[in-house]
Amino acid sequence: MSLTVRLKFKASMCHDFKVLISSIKGKTVLYKNKTKKAVYVQLELERTYKPEKKYNVAKRTVIGRVCPDDKTRMFPNDNFLKHFPDHAVPEETPDADRSCCLKLGPWVVIKKLVREYGLKALLEKQLGKDAGLFLDLLSYLIVNEDNAGQYYPDYAFCHPLFTENMRVYSDSTVSRLFNQITKDDIFGFLDAWNAKRDHRQRVYVSYDSTNKNCQAGDIDILEFGNAKESKETPIFNLAVAYDKTNQVPLFYEEYPGSINDVSQFRYLADKVRAYNYRNIGFILDRGYSSRENIRTMDKNGNPFIMMVKGSKALVASIVEGKKGSFEESRKCRVATTRIYATTVSCPFEGRDRHFHVYFNPTKAADERGKLESELDKTTEFLKAFIGKEIGETTGLVKRCFELHRDQKNRLVAFEEKDDGIERELRLCGYFCIVTSEKMSASEAYFLYKGRDPSEKLFRADKTFLGSRSARVHSNEALSAKVWLEFVALIVRNRIYNLLKDEMLRLNVRKNYMTVPAAIKELEKVELVRRSGGLYRLDHAITKSQQEILKSFGIDKEDVYAEAASVAAILKKAAKKTEQKEMTDEQREDDDESARCEDYEENL
């Protein structure tokens, strides 16, 4: 990446507050971007003597952009916060920035679960007073389904907070927190978290990998590997370990993108044993279904649950053998879903396996549409290859098309395989879960389904947390953000399981009992600022909201009590603000402005 491109990118990451350039310790250099006529501030980190050239070469990094209307000041970026963590920056936004309408519902639920798991005490042990801000960021990730730290103040504007006196901190404080969190903080939390768990029960390890954009800086763990999308995109991989009974995330492991998941099996198992877990198994997505993986797990004595698409050669014959025998039987329906299932036990790779065959009518129509579209695209692709050399084919081309080549291996003609296409259409809507241990189809489905929040958290092709890009540009910030997302996963997974258990108990499918829908409904529980500046509930709790809250053991009286508590905290904080005189930061800023005249002349 050229210097100009890097500078343009760094400028786009600048914060919205100003820093006096003369107050920066160290040698700074101004660089003008001729394209946009912007001026950037570079900090000299070190000088290296080049004997062959007989002069010193300076190593610099961009720390901000000069303000167009004030040449003595600059807008700093995250690099500035990394190299000058103690420099005075705006910590808190004015109290006037708080909305007159606060969305109370999700905060009440998250607070209950944080207390249930004792997360605040564990975080305070590692982060001290920053634990409150960490919990607010966790809530922001769950409620907004976004991981962009610069938008956190928008969330804080209209929600109750965990910070002391519910202070609203700026995005610069969020960036500084990410850069201050150390590996010791992360490992200390994971050690304490796992020490509280039951080590005797089965631990299922769920694998997920994600693609993260590395243009924001030099991140060591990002490497080229088996990317889900563009093969030109560096990635890093994540493995998440779950508790079988409660489906509680236990720990995670991040490792370079060039290492495939099969190679990482052994090292992940070692980490499980380091936490004193002895009985471990694996939950694998359809991308990991292979004979080699099954042999690896058999060799290590690890039970597994593996998702396989219905058309995969591994299970296609079994699916076809059961097709038409269970799809219309109400007894075969998986509770609270529109899925029908049956189980077949048969030997595979030298051992008895349990193949749970599922049919989803809704998914069948969707998959047929996608298959028709893929067939049309493949036909156009092959037409473009007429007269050109073509190699060996795999996948859909091999199953559904007959290719005719000449002596030079050039494509002469092609035709569709009617039997192959008919077979693909017949298998639309079917999928299979293979388990090494005996269990019902319903148990296998919900055990596998429990990994969905981890997929939505860590995989780039999912929407939860918007994690297509890490939005960080340092190793420290990346580790801190992954840790934050993992703790958010602990809370969100608990929300998911409690809502699911309530639906199973009622045996009625409710559209508002999914995590996103429940959060959206609970956001309608609002506190409104009335005369005198006191916040009060805007209206009574609806029946739907009461059903959602009941899933978490919360009744309307608990909500009223939390509303009163929030109102009292905000009233007390507002009273302190009214009595507050000019802060030390304001006085320091005035003194710096008075001393900057000589520097402005030099510029």
XYZ file of C-alpha atoms in Angstrom:
603
model
C 0.000 0.000 0.000
C 1.435 3.380 -1.012
C 2.104 6.151 1.495
C -0.653 8.314 0.019
C -3.228 5.518 0.279
C -2.204 4.772 3.864
C -2.529 8.432 4.826
C -5.950 8.700 3.238
C -7.075 5.628 5.165
C -5.662 6.890 8.456
C -7.500 10.182 7.951
C -10.804 8.361 7.629
C -10.239 6.873 11.115
C -9.793 10.268 12.861
C -11.862 11.120 15.931
C -14.123 14.146 16.259
C -12.142 15.999 18.972
C -9.056 18.210 18.648
C -5.580 17.989 20.178
C -3.030 20.797 20.359
C -0.071 19.782 18.163
C 2.471 21.593 20.319
C 1.462 19.458 23.324
C 2.620 16.254 21.613
C 5.872 14.862 23.007
C 8.322 13.784 20.346
C 9.222 14.937 16.840
C 6.319 15.526 14.473
C 6.348 16.079 10.722
C 3.584 17.528 8.554
C 2.713 15.751 5.301
C 0.386 17.325 2.729
C -1.853 15.148 0.609
C -1.874 16.893 -2.762
C -5.025 15.062 -3.921
C -7.325 16.249 -1.139
C -5.126 19.125 0.037
C -5.256 17.766 3.577
C -2.301 17.975 5.976
C -1.436 14.995 8.178
C 0.704 14.820 11.291
C 3.331 12.092 11.416
C 5.159 11.045 14.577
C 8.785 9.975 14.232
C 9.215 6.674 16.051
C 12.894 5.921 15.409
C 15.805 6.482 13.028
C 17.820 3.693 11.422
C 21.256 4.319 9.928
C 21.760 2.885 6.416
C 25.515 2.255 5.887
C 25.163 1.769 2.136
C 23.377 5.125 1.770
C 25.306 6.862 4.583
C 22.314 8.576 6.120
C 19.516 7.920 8.654
C 16.086 6.763 7.564
C 13.174 7.827 9.770
C 10.306 5.488 10.623
C 7.067 7.463 11.020
C 3.392 6.801 11.618
C 0.345 9.008 11.016
C -1.280 10.175 14.265
C -3.865 12.638 12.957
C -5.039 15.268 10.474
C -4.462 19.020 10.887
C -7.684 20.992 11.435
C -8.516 23.064 8.319
C -9.669 26.041 10.418
C -6.967 25.849 13.119
C -3.428 24.926 12.043
C -2.327 24.551 15.666
C -4.600 21.615 16.318
C -5.319 18.217 14.781
C -7.973 15.504 14.765
C -6.177 12.449 16.265
C -6.655 8.844 15.142
C -6.297 5.590 17.084
C -2.523 5.609 16.549
C -2.355 8.775 18.644
C -4.251 7.095 21.487
C -1.918 4.103 21.226
C 1.315 6.128 21.491
C -0.074 8.740 23.945
C -2.550 6.858 26.163
C -2.163 9.415 28.985
C -2.820 12.470 26.836
C -5.907 14.433 27.940
C -8.855 13.713 25.637
C -12.594 14.294 26.091
C -13.810 11.496 28.355
C -17.445 12.370 28.729
C -20.099 14.019 26.628
C -22.297 16.787 28.134
C -25.378 15.720 30.053
C -27.487 17.591 27.485
C -26.612 14.781 25.059
C -28.867 12.336 26.919
C -32.214 11.652 25.277
C -35.481 12.601 26.956
C -36.687 9.059 26.107
C -34.630 6.086 27.374
C -35.270 2.495 26.196
C -35.278 0.525 29.422
C -36.365 -3.046 28.545
C -33.155 -4.645 27.125
C -31.055 -3.068 29.887
C -33.241 -4.674 32.583
C -32.811 -8.125 30.991
C -29.051 -7.772 30.432
C -28.573 -6.493 33.992
C -30.408 -9.569 35.340
C -28.199 -11.963 33.346
C -24.992 -10.089 34.229
C -25.928 -10.465 37.901
C -26.843 -14.130 37.401
C -23.401 -14.964 35.979
C -21.466 -12.603 38.273
C -19.887 -10.964 35.228
C -19.539 -7.507 36.749
C -17.382 -8.765 39.623
C -15.182 -10.775 37.215
C -14.734 -7.764 34.934
C -14.041 -5.346 37.794
C -11.233 -7.615 38.937
C -9.528 -7.151 35.551
C -10.679 -3.683 34.427
C -11.507 -1.801 37.617
C -13.770 1.209 37.018
C -13.795 0.514 33.249
C -15.957 -2.583 33.839
C -19.098 -0.445 33.559
C -18.096 0.884 30.134
C -17.216 -2.666 29.056
C -20.732 -3.840 30.012
C -22.271 -0.912 28.137
C -20.319 -1.883 25.018
C -21.518 -5.462 25.518
C -25.121 -4.230 25.666
C -24.560 -2.096 22.576
C -23.334 -5.112 20.608
C -26.367 -7.184 21.563
C -29.037 -4.504 21.125
C -27.725 -2.774 17.980
C -26.103 -5.868 16.416
C -23.125 -3.736 15.434
C -19.462 -3.675 16.488
C -18.445 -0.199 15.272
C -17.184 1.557 18.410
C -17.671 5.054 16.983
C -21.460 4.549 17.069
C -21.541 3.620 20.748
C -22.392 7.221 21.835
C -25.578 6.974 19.732
C -26.592 3.905 21.754
C -25.639 5.568 25.063
C -27.739 8.592 24.082
C -31.019 6.691 24.458
C -30.342 3.757 26.851
C -29.629 3.362 30.585
C -25.978 2.526 31.266
C -23.789 0.464 33.609
C -21.175 3.207 34.064
C -21.008 5.133 37.330
C -23.827 7.701 37.413
C -24.680 6.429 33.896
C -22.011 8.614 32.306
C -21.986 8.824 28.512
C -18.424 8.353 27.266
C -17.091 9.369 23.851
C -15.890 7.050 21.100
C -12.287 8.111 21.835
C -12.619 6.603 25.317
C -13.853 3.371 23.726
C -10.781 3.274 21.462
C -8.463 3.901 24.380
C -10.111 1.138 26.416
C -9.544 -1.363 23.585
C -5.869 -0.400 23.356
C -5.340 -0.618 27.133
C -6.743 -4.117 27.618
C -3.923 -6.664 27.919
C -3.669 -10.410 27.390
C -3.372 -10.790 31.177
C -6.803 -9.171 31.571
C -8.319 -11.565 29.031
C -6.675 -14.718 30.383
C -7.485 -13.697 33.950
C -11.174 -13.429 33.068
C -11.231 -16.744 31.190
C -9.486 -18.533 34.078
C -11.951 -17.154 36.618
C -14.940 -17.828 34.339
C -14.005 -21.461 33.761
C -13.139 -22.048 37.416
C -16.860 -21.563 38.206
C -18.047 -24.202 35.738
C -18.804 -27.903 36.272
C -15.749 -29.725 34.850
C -17.326 -33.169 35.015
C -19.927 -32.686 32.289
C -19.519 -32.980 28.526
C -18.013 -29.946 26.779
C -18.855 -29.511 23.115
C -16.431 -27.453 21.053
C -17.953 -25.504 18.176
C -15.743 -24.310 15.305
C -16.217 -21.059 13.400
C -13.841 -18.995 11.266
C -14.251 -15.439 10.089
C -12.724 -13.095 7.521
C -11.538 -9.761 8.891
C -10.310 -6.779 6.886
C -6.664 -6.042 7.776
C -6.247 -2.727 5.921
C -6.675 -0.857 9.181
C -3.199 -1.780 10.384
C -0.607 -4.489 10.927
C -2.304 -7.354 12.782
C -0.047 -10.357 13.261
C -2.742 -13.017 13.444
C -4.277 -12.131 10.060
C -3.020 -14.442 7.325
C -4.224 -15.800 4.016
C -6.134 -19.043 4.473
C -9.396 -20.751 3.601
C -11.448 -17.570 3.315
C -15.236 -17.936 3.057
C -15.461 -15.199 0.431
C -12.515 -13.659 -1.396
C -9.370 -15.789 -1.335
C -7.412 -12.516 -1.395
C -8.705 -11.540 2.036
C -6.552 -12.375 5.090
C -8.466 -13.968 7.944
C -8.122 -15.179 11.488
C -9.914 -18.204 12.953
C -11.821 -18.606 16.179
C -12.886 -21.730 18.063
C -15.534 -21.542 20.784
C -16.109 -24.118 23.529
C -19.611 -24.668 24.922
C -21.125 -26.251 27.996
C -23.448 -29.083 26.879
C -26.216 -28.709 29.461
C -26.680 -24.946 29.551
C -24.937 -24.143 26.251
C -22.800 -21.559 28.016
C -19.701 -20.349 26.124
C -16.676 -21.379 28.167
C -13.655 -20.039 26.327
C -12.406 -19.195 22.860
C -9.175 -19.440 20.952
C -7.950 -17.219 18.130
C -5.319 -18.517 15.739
C -3.807 -17.477 12.373
C -5.919 -17.765 9.253
C -3.428 -20.026 7.466
C -4.027 -22.834 9.987
C -6.950 -25.074 9.028
C -9.418 -26.331 11.602
C -8.358 -29.982 11.392
C -4.762 -29.036 12.243
C -5.992 -26.998 15.199
C -7.989 -29.875 16.743
C -5.077 -31.185 18.786
C -4.087 -27.774 20.184
C -7.642 -26.858 21.079
C -8.056 -30.173 22.931
C -4.896 -29.330 24.902
C -6.410 -26.020 25.952
C -9.612 -27.776 27.063
C -7.543 -30.052 29.291
C -5.655 -27.026 30.636
C -8.986 -25.762 32.012
C -9.443 -29.201 33.660
C -12.182 -30.339 31.269
C -11.784 -34.008 30.439
C -14.912 -35.043 28.538
C -14.973 -33.148 25.225
C -16.821 -33.462 21.913
C -17.151 -31.425 18.723
C -20.035 -29.707 16.928
C -19.094 -29.187 13.277
C -20.781 -27.199 10.541
C -21.449 -28.611 7.069
C -18.138 -27.154 5.831
C -16.235 -29.639 8.021
C -18.176 -32.796 7.123
C -15.665 -35.281 5.768
C -14.466 -38.818 6.345
C -11.039 -37.520 7.347
C -12.490 -35.371 10.147
C -14.550 -38.313 11.410
C -11.461 -40.545 11.476
C -9.520 -37.838 13.350
C -12.171 -37.556 16.053
C -12.521 -41.334 16.352
C -8.771 -41.662 16.804
C -8.814 -39.097 19.636
C -11.918 -40.587 21.232
C -14.015 -37.427 20.739
C -17.789 -37.741 20.177
C -19.224 -35.372 17.570
C -22.319 -33.747 16.118
C -21.925 -32.909 12.425
C -24.255 -31.067 10.049
C -24.356 -32.447 6.487
C -26.334 -31.093 3.534
C -28.857 -33.605 2.146
C -27.243 -33.730 -1.298
C -23.766 -34.531 0.052
C -22.492 -37.943 -1.035
C -21.865 -38.782 2.623
C -25.599 -38.994 3.436
C -27.504 -38.677 0.117
C -28.362 -42.398 -0.094
C -29.651 -42.429 3.491
C -31.820 -39.359 2.845
C -33.254 -40.925 -0.314
C -33.997 -44.142 1.564
C -36.120 -42.302 4.185
C -37.679 -39.788 1.767
C -41.487 -39.925 1.837
C -41.719 -41.854 5.120
C -41.856 -39.069 7.719
C -42.476 -35.633 6.101
C -46.241 -35.673 6.733
C -46.270 -37.395 10.110
C -47.095 -35.029 12.971
C -45.264 -37.357 15.360
C -42.027 -36.630 13.521
C -42.304 -32.860 13.931
C -39.539 -31.155 15.935
C -41.314 -29.180 18.675
C -41.739 -25.381 18.139
C -40.405 -25.681 14.560
C -41.766 -26.476 11.105
C -39.188 -29.203 10.627
C -39.875 -32.943 10.422
C -37.243 -35.544 11.317
C -36.444 -39.233 11.634
C -33.391 -41.194 12.787
C -31.448 -44.011 11.129
C -28.615 -45.944 12.812
C -26.123 -47.704 10.592
C -22.373 -48.479 10.494
C -20.030 -45.943 8.958
C -16.227 -45.885 9.035
C -16.201 -49.035 11.153
C -18.561 -47.801 13.880
C -22.295 -47.306 14.437
C -23.427 -43.757 13.636
C -26.796 -42.078 14.099
C -28.070 -40.213 11.041
C -30.859 -37.756 11.852
C -32.647 -36.823 8.612
C -34.609 -33.531 8.572
C -37.027 -31.944 6.107
C -37.899 -28.238 6.113
C -40.790 -27.421 3.710
C -40.024 -23.695 3.751
C -36.364 -24.299 3.055
C -37.223 -26.688 0.217
C -38.861 -23.962 -1.863
C -35.958 -21.595 -1.223
C -33.336 -24.203 -2.154
C -35.183 -25.111 -5.367
C -35.103 -21.477 -6.421
C -31.395 -21.213 -5.677
C -30.685 -24.466 -7.542
C -32.521 -23.256 -10.645
C -30.537 -20.016 -10.520
C -27.220 -21.884 -10.137
C -28.056 -24.160 -13.066
C -28.775 -21.150 -15.289
C -25.500 -19.468 -14.264
C -23.541 -22.686 -14.832
C -25.065 -23.045 -18.309
C -23.944 -19.514 -19.255
C -20.504 -20.223 -17.787
C -20.079 -23.394 -19.873
C -21.262 -21.636 -23.053
C -18.430 -19.143 -22.594
C -15.952 -22.060 -22.402
C -16.894 -23.612 -25.747
C -13.675 -24.047 -27.737
C -11.475 -23.476 -24.674
C -9.497 -25.926 -22.587
C -11.334 -27.031 -19.452
C -10.020 -29.087 -16.539
C -11.669 -31.670 -14.337
C -15.027 -30.553 -12.947
C -16.432 -30.955 -9.464
C -19.583 -30.123 -7.510
C -22.733 -29.082 -9.355
C -21.067 -29.169 -12.814
C -20.007 -32.782 -12.358
C -23.353 -33.905 -10.927
C -25.673 -32.117 -13.356
C -23.794 -31.679 -16.674
C -22.242 -34.017 -19.232
C -19.211 -32.398 -20.913
C -17.807 -33.379 -24.316
C -14.129 -32.585 -24.996
C -11.844 -32.955 -28.012
C -8.364 -34.526 -28.030
C -6.845 -31.280 -26.724
C -9.222 -31.250 -23.759
C -11.192 -28.332 -25.201
C -14.908 -28.107 -24.481
C -16.866 -28.975 -27.629
C -20.390 -29.331 -26.256
C -22.320 -30.044 -23.063
C -25.746 -31.208 -22.001
C -27.722 -31.442 -18.793
C -27.989 -34.742 -16.915
C -31.712 -35.203 -16.367
C -31.285 -37.826 -13.664
C -28.679 -35.719 -11.836
C -30.832 -32.583 -11.834
C -33.922 -34.535 -10.750
C -31.944 -35.986 -7.861
C -30.783 -32.515 -6.769
C -34.368 -31.234 -6.879
C -35.637 -34.196 -4.849
C -33.115 -33.479 -2.067
C -33.981 -29.775 -1.701
C -35.078 -28.992 1.854
C -33.358 -32.042 3.366
C -30.376 -31.975 5.670
C -28.770 -34.425 8.054
C -27.077 -34.292 11.439
C -24.688 -37.154 12.142
C -23.939 -38.003 15.781
C -21.537 -40.531 17.210
C -23.682 -40.952 20.340
C -27.291 -42.113 20.476
C -29.844 -39.304 20.902
C -33.196 -38.275 19.463
C -33.500 -36.169 16.321
C -34.969 -33.345 18.407
C -32.050 -33.439 20.892
C -29.492 -33.424 18.074
C -31.215 -30.510 16.335
C -31.409 -28.242 19.393
C -27.900 -29.142 20.511
C -26.597 -28.163 17.086
C -28.904 -25.130 16.947
C -27.355 -23.868 20.179
C -24.263 -22.891 18.205
C -26.193 -20.379 16.073
C -25.322 -17.345 18.213
C -21.613 -18.184 17.871
C -21.995 -18.298 14.094
C -23.725 -14.941 14.103
C -21.056 -13.515 16.367
C -17.884 -14.648 14.618
C -18.648 -15.407 10.980
C -18.390 -12.597 8.457
C -21.367 -13.769 6.395
C -23.698 -13.322 9.347
C -25.261 -10.024 10.420
C -24.985 -10.233 14.221
C -22.517 -7.570 15.409
C -21.674 -6.595 11.823
C -18.365 -8.435 12.162
C -17.447 -8.509 8.467
C -14.648 -6.094 9.469
C -12.859 -5.969 12.809
C -12.665 -2.131 12.644
C -9.396 -2.053 14.577
C -5.797 -1.536 13.539
C -3.679 -2.963 16.333
C -3.103 -6.393 17.870
C -4.215 -5.128 21.291
C -7.472 -3.663 20.001
C -8.289 -6.823 18.016
C -7.789 -9.082 21.053
C -9.852 -6.717 23.218
C -12.731 -6.571 20.730
C -12.830 -10.363 20.313
C -12.927 -10.687 24.108
C -15.787 -8.177 24.273
C -17.671 -10.110 21.604
C -17.113 -13.358 23.499
C -18.562 -11.921 26.733
C -21.459 -10.532 24.675
C -21.946 -14.061 23.335
C -22.256 -15.373 26.909
C -25.156 -13.011 27.596
C -26.811 -13.315 24.183
C -26.643 -17.101 24.266
C -28.405 -17.057 27.632
C -31.132 -14.832 26.159
C -31.510 -17.250 23.248
C -31.786 -20.349 25.459
C -34.237 -18.825 27.944
C -36.523 -17.667 25.118
C -36.268 -21.109 23.497
C -37.089 -22.886 26.783
C -40.143 -20.671 27.290
C -41.419 -21.488 23.782
C -40.935 -25.212 24.456
C -42.864 -24.872 27.691
C -45.754 -23.017 26.027
C -45.557 -25.259 22.938
C -46.678 -22.261 20.878
C -44.533 -20.492 18.298
C -44.396 -16.737 19.005
C -42.851 -14.412 16.444
C -41.580 -12.080 19.175
C -39.729 -14.844 21.082
C -36.593 -14.739 18.922
C -33.642 -12.708 20.223
C -33.814 -9.792 17.730
C -37.629 -9.592 17.919
C -37.654 -9.804 21.730
C -35.083 -7.015 22.044
C -37.032 -4.860 19.596
C -40.215 -5.410 21.597
C -38.490 -4.676 24.927
C -37.090 -1.408 23.540
C -40.681 -0.165 23.580
C -40.490 -0.124 27.398
C -39.475 3.530 27.656
C -38.595 6.062 30.330
C -39.681 9.611 29.463
C -38.336 12.775 31.098
C -41.224 14.689 32.629
C -41.405 18.123 34.242
C -38.695 18.630 36.814
C -36.277 16.462 34.837
C -37.400 13.173 36.443
C -37.706 10.074 34.255
C -40.870 7.969 34.488
C -42.310 4.992 32.588
C -44.240 6.221 29.576
C -46.880 3.474 29.641
C -47.762 0.143 31.254
C -46.045 -3.133 30.313
C -47.886 -4.900 27.475
C -48.905 -8.565 27.510
C -46.256 -9.481 24.898
C -43.557 -7.722 26.907
C -44.660 -9.521 30.076
C -44.369 -12.891 28.288
C -40.831 -12.040 27.126
C -39.793 -10.817 30.577
C -41.240 -13.949 32.181
C -38.676 -16.008 30.232
C -35.963 -14.308 32.330
C -37.784 -14.498 35.662
C -38.693 -10.798 35.561
C -42.181 -9.449 36.308
C -43.614 -5.970 35.814
C -42.926 -5.034 39.449
C -39.217 -5.658 38.842
C -39.364 -3.326 35.826
C -41.060 -0.610 37.882
C -38.345 -0.932 40.538
C -35.558 -0.694 37.932
C -37.274 2.339 36.368
C -37.328 4.088 39.735
C -33.664 3.201 40.307
C -32.588 4.602 36.928
C -34.598 7.789 37.521
C -32.950 8.308 40.923
C -29.424 7.805 39.512
C -30.002 10.255 36.656
C -31.548 12.852 38.981
C -28.534 12.619 41.306
C -26.090 12.886 38.387
C -27.915 15.927 36.976
C -27.754 17.666 40.341
C -23.985 17.130 40.541
C -23.551 18.489 37.025
C -25.364 21.725 37.881
C -22.975 22.351 40.785
C -19.878 21.510 38.780
C -17.452 24.348 38.031
C -14.998 24.558 35.133
C -13.155 21.231 34.915
C -9.388 20.788 35.043
C -9.409 19.755 31.378
C -11.109 23.020 30.364
C -8.581 25.092 32.301
C -5.711 23.130 30.790
C -7.131 23.678 27.311
C -7.285 27.461 27.910
C -3.656 27.490 29.100
C -2.534 25.543 26.026
C -4.326 27.961 23.704
C -2.501 30.877 25.282
C 0.883 29.202 24.706
C 0.389 28.242 21.049
C 1.032 31.603 19.301
C 4.724 30.952 18.578
C 3.979 27.494 17.214
C 1.319 28.855 14.865
C 3.839 31.290 13.389
C 6.289 28.434 12.756
C 3.623 26.487 10.884
